[in-house]
Short mmCIF file of C-alpha atoms in Angstrom, two decimals:
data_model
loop_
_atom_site.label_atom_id
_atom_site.label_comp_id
_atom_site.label_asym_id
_atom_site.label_seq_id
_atom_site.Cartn_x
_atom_site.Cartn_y
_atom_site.Cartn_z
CA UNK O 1 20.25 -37.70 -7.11
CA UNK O 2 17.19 -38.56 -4.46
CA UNK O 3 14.54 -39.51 -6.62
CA UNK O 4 10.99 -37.84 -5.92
CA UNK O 5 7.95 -40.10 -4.96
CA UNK O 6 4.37 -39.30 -5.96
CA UNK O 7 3.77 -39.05 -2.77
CA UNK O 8 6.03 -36.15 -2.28
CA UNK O 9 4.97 -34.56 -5.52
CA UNK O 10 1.56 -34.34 -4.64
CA UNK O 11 2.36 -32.89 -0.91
CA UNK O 12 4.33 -29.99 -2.59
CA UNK O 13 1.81 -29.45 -4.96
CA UNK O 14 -0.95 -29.21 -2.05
CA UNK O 15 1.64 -27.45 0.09
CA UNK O 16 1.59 -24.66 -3.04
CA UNK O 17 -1.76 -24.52 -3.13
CA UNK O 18 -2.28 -23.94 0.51
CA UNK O 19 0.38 -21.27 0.18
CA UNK O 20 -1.31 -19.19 -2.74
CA UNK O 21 -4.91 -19.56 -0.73
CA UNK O 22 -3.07 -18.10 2.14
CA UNK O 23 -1.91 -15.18 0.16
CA UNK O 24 -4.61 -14.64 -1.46
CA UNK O 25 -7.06 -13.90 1.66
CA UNK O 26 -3.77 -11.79 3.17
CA UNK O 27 -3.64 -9.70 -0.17
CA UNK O 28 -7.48 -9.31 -0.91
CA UNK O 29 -7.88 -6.72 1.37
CA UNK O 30 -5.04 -5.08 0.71
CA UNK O 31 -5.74 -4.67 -2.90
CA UNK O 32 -9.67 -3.65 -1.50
CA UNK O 33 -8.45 -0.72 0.17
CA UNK O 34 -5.73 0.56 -2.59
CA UNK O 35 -8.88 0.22 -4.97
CA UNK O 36 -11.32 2.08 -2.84
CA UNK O 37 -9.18 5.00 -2.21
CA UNK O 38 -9.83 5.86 -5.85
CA UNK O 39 -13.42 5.58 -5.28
CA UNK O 40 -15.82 8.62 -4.06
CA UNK O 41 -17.67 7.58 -0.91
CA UNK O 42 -20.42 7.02 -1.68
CA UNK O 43 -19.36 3.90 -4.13
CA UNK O 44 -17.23 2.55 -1.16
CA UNK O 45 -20.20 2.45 1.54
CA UNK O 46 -22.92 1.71 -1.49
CA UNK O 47 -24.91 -1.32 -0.62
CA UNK O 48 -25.78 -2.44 -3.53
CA UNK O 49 -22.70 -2.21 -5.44
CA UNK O 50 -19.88 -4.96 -6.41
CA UNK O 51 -16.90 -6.30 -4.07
CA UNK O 52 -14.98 -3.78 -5.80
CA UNK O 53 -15.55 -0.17 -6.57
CA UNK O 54 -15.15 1.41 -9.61
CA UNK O 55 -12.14 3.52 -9.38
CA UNK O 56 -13.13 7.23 -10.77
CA UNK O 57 -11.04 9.68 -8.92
CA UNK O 58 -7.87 11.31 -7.64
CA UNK O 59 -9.78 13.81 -5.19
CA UNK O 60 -8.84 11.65 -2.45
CA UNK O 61 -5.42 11.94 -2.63
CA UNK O 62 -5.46 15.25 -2.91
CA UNK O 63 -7.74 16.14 -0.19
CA UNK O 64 -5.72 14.21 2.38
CA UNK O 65 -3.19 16.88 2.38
CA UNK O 66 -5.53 19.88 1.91
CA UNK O 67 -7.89 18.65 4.82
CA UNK O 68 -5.29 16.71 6.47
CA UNK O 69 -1.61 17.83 6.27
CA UNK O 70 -0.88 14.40 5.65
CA UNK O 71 2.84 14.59 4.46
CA UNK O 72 3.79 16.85 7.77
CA UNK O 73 2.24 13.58 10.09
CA UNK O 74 4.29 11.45 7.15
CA UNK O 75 7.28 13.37 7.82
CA UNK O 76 7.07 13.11 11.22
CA UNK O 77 6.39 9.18 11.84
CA UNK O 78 9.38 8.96 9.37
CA UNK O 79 11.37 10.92 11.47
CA UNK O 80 10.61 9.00 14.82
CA UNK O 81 10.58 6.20 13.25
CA UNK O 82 14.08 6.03 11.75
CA UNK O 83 15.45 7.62 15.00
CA UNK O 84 14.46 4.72 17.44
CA UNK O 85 15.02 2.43 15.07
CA UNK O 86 18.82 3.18 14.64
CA UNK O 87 19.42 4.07 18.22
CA UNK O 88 17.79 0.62 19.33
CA UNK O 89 20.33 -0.90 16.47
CA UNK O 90 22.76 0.19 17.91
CA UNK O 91 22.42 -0.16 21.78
CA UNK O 92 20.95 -3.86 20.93
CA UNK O 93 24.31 -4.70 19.28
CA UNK O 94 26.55 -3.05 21.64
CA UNK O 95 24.62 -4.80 24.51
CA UNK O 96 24.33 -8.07 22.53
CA UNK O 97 28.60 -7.72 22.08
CA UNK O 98 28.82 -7.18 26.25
CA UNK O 99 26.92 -10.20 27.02
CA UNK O 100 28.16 -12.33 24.50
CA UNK O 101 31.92 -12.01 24.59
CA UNK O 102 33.09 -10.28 27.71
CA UNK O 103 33.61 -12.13 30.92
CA UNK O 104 32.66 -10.21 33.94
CA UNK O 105 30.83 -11.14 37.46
CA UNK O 106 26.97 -11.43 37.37
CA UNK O 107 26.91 -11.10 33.67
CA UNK O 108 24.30 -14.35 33.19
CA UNK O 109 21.86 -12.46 35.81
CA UNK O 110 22.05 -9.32 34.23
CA UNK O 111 21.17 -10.50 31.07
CA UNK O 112 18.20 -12.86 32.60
CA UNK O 113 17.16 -9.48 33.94
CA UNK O 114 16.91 -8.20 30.34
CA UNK O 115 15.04 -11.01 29.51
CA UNK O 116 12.43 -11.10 32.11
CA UNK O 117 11.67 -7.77 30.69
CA UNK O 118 9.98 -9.51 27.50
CA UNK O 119 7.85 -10.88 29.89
CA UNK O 120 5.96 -8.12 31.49
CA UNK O 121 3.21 -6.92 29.18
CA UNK O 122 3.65 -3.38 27.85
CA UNK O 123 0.22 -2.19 28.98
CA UNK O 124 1.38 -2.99 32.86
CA UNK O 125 3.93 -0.17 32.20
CA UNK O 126 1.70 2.55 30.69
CA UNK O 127 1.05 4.43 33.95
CA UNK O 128 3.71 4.39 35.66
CA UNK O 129 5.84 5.82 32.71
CA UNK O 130 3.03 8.38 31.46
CA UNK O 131 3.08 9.76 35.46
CA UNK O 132 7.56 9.68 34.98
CA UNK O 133 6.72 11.31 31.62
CA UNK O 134 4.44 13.94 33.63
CA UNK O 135 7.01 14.26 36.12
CA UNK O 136 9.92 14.71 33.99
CA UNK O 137 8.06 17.70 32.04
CA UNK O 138 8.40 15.71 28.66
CA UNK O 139 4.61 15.91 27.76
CA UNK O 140 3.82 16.42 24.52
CA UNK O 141 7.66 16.26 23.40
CA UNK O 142 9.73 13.39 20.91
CA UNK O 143 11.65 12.83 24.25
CA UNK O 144 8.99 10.80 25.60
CA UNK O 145 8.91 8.50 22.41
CA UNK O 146 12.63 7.94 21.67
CA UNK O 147 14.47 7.88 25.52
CA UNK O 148 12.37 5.38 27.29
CA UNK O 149 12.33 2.99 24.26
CA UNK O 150 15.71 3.36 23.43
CA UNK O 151 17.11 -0.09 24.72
CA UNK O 152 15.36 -3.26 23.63
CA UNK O 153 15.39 -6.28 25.37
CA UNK O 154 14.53 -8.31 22.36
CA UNK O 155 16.87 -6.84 19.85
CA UNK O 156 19.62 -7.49 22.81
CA UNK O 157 18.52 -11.37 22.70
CA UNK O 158 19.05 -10.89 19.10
CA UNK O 159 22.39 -9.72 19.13
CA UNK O 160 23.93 -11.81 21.83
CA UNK O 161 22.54 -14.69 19.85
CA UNK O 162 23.99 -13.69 16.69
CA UNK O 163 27.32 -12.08 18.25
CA UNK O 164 28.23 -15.38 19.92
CA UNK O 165 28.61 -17.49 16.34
CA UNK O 166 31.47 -15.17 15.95
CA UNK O 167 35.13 -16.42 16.46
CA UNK O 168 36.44 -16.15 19.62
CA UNK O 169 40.05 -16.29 18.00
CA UNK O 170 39.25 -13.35 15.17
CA UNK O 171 38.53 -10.93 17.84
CA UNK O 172 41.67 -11.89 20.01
CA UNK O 173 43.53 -11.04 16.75
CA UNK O 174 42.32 -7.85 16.30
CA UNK O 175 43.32 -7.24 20.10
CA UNK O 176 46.63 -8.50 19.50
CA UNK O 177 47.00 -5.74 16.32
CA UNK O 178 46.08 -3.19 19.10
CA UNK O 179 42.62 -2.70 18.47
CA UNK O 180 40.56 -1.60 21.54
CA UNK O 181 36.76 -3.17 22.58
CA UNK O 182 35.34 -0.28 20.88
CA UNK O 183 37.55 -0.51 17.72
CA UNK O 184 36.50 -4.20 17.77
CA UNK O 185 32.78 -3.33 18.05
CA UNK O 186 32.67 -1.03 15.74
CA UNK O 187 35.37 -2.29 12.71
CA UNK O 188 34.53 -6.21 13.31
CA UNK O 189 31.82 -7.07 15.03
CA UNK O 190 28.89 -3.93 13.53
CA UNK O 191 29.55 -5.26 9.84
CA UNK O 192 29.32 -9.06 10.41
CA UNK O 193 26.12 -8.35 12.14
CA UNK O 194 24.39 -7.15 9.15
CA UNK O 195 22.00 -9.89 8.55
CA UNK O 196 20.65 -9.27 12.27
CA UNK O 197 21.09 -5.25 11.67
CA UNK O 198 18.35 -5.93 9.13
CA UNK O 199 16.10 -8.13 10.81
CA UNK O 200 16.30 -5.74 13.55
CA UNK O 201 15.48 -2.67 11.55
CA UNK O 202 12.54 -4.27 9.99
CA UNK O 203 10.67 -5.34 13.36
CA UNK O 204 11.77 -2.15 15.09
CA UNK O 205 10.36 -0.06 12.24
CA UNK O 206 7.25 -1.68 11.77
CA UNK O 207 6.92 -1.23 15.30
CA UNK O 208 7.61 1.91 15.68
CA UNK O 209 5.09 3.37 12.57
CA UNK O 210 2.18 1.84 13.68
CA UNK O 211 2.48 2.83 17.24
CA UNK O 212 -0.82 4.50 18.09
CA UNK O 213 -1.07 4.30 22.26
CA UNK O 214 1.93 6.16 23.57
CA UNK O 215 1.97 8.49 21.02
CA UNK O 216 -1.70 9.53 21.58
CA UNK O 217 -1.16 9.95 25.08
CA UNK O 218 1.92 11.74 24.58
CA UNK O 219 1.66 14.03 21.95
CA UNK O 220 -1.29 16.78 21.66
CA UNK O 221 0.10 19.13 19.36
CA UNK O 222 -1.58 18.55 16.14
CA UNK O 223 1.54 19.74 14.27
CA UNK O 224 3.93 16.94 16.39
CA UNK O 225 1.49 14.10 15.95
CA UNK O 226 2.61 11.17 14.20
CA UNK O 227 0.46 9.71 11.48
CA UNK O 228 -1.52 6.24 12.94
CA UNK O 229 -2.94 8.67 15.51
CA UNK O 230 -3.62 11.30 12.92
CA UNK O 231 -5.37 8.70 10.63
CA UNK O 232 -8.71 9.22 13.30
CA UNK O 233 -9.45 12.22 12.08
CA UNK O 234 -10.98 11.13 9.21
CA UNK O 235 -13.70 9.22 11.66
CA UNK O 236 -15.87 11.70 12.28
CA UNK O 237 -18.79 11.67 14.50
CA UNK O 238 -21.67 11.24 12.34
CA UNK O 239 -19.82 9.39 9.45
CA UNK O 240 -16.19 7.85 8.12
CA UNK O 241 -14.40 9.53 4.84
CA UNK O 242 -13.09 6.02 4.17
CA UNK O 243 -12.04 7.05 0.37
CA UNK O 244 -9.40 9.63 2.45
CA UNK O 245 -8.72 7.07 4.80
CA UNK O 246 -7.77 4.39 2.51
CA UNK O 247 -5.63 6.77 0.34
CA UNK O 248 -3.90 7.92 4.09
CA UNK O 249 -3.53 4.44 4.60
CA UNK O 250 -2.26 3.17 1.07
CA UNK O 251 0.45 5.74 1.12
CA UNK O 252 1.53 4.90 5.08
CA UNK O 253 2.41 1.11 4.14
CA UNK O 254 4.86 2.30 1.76
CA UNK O 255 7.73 3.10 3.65
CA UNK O 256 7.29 -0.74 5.29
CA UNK O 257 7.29 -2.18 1.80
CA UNK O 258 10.12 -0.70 0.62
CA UNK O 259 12.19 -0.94 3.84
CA UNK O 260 11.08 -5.21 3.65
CA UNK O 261 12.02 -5.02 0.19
CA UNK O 262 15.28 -3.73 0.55
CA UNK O 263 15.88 -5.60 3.59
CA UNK O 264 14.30 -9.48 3.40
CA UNK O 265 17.09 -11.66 2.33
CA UNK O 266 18.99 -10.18 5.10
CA UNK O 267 15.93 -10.19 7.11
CA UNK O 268 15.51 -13.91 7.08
CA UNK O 269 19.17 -14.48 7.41
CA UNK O 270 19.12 -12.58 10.34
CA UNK O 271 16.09 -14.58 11.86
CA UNK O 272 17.57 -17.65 11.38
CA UNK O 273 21.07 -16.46 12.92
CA UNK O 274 19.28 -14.98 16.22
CA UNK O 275 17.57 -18.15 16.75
CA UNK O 276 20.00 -20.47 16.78
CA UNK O 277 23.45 -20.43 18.90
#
């Protein structure tokens, strides 16, 4: 057994503290806002009162759906949200399989292609696909937020990464039992990609929920509007209701949590697959 130095005790021990200082100032405001949206206004914007206010009330909560029809925005994030998410899953893996294990000409400068795509910044895109979007008469439709989105060049990277640490000589086997590439995708290779079917869902979810941009150029139906764009209508033009706000916003990070929490030890696995070869 490797004996432990001082040295190396006191590193981890200022390693740990580092850590819980880090987490700390991450979690503070966090815990602020869930706090505040329990607190009347006037508390939350009070000058003279503590770091925290005093929670005293539910009204918040309440109002958010009477003033806001919060859970319809809710339901319809959700609902975007968990559509790209699994359609990007599953055109990232079946992309990731193409380029990983089939041989076929120009398939190295198709898939540098795919990568140069990381590399153009998303806000050099806007206008020409808002005048497509235009064009295409999908204005103020879920069409333009799920089709042109659909295929990701990173969860692709991601895939073809994780794909190729799979046998070569397992999938010839199930070729040889008569299996087709399809049959092979979806019986062999889909459920010994689930650490990187996690990872993937967590980044692509996140993503997608907190989109604000193309959604707010997209949508103008009040009743089709996804929550982060809907959360502005509690600034108002004279003043903020930030005790609605921060109830809006308490109850928006919980789908994240739960899907990390169900998700993170595949989540890191996953990471840690699709970055090495």
């Amino acid at each position: 057994m490797k004996k432990v130095t001082l040295g190396q005790r006191i590193g981890s021990i200022l390693l740990t503290i580092i850590l819980f200082l880090i987490a700390f100032v991450v979690i503070v405001p966090f815990l602020w806002m869930f706090v505040s949206s329990f607190a009347p206004n006037s508390d939350i914007v009070a000058i003279n009162g503590g770091l925290f206010p005093k929670p005293s009330t539910l009204e918040n909560y309440v109002n958010i759906q009477n003033n806001f029809n919060f859970f319809r925005l809710f339901a319809n994030s959700l609902f975007i949200a968990i559509t790209k998410t699994v359609i990007i899953i599953y055109t990232s893996a079946l992309l990731g399989f193409v380029f990983s294990k089939m041989r076929f000409f120009g398939r190295d400068f198709l898939f540098g292609v795919v990568m140069s795509t990381m590399m153009i910044p998303w806000a050099v895109t806007i206008i020409p696909q808002y005048e497509m979007m235009q064009q295409f008469g999908w204005m103020d439709s879920y069409k333009a937020l799920i089709i042109p989105s659909m295929i990701s060049g990173f969860g692709i990277f991601l895939f073809r990464q994780s794909i190729s640490g799979i046998s070569d000589e397992l999938i010839e086997a199930a070729k040889l039992d008569g299996a087709s590439d399809f049959r092979v995708f979806h019986s062999l290779i889909l459920p010994l990609s689930h650490n990187t079917i996690a990872a993937l869902a967590i980044f692509t979810f996140l993503w997608n929920w907190e989109d604000y941009l193309w959604p707010f150029l997209m949508i103008t139906t009040d009743e089709k509007q996804l929550l982060a764009v809907g959360l502005k209508a509690f600034n108002g033009q004279y003043g903020t209701d930030y005790g609605g706000l921060f109830a809006a916003t308490s109850l928006a990070i919980v789908p994240v949590i739960i899907v990390y929490l169900i998700f993170q030890k595949q989540f890191i696995a996953g990471i840690a697959t699709g970055s090495t070869k």
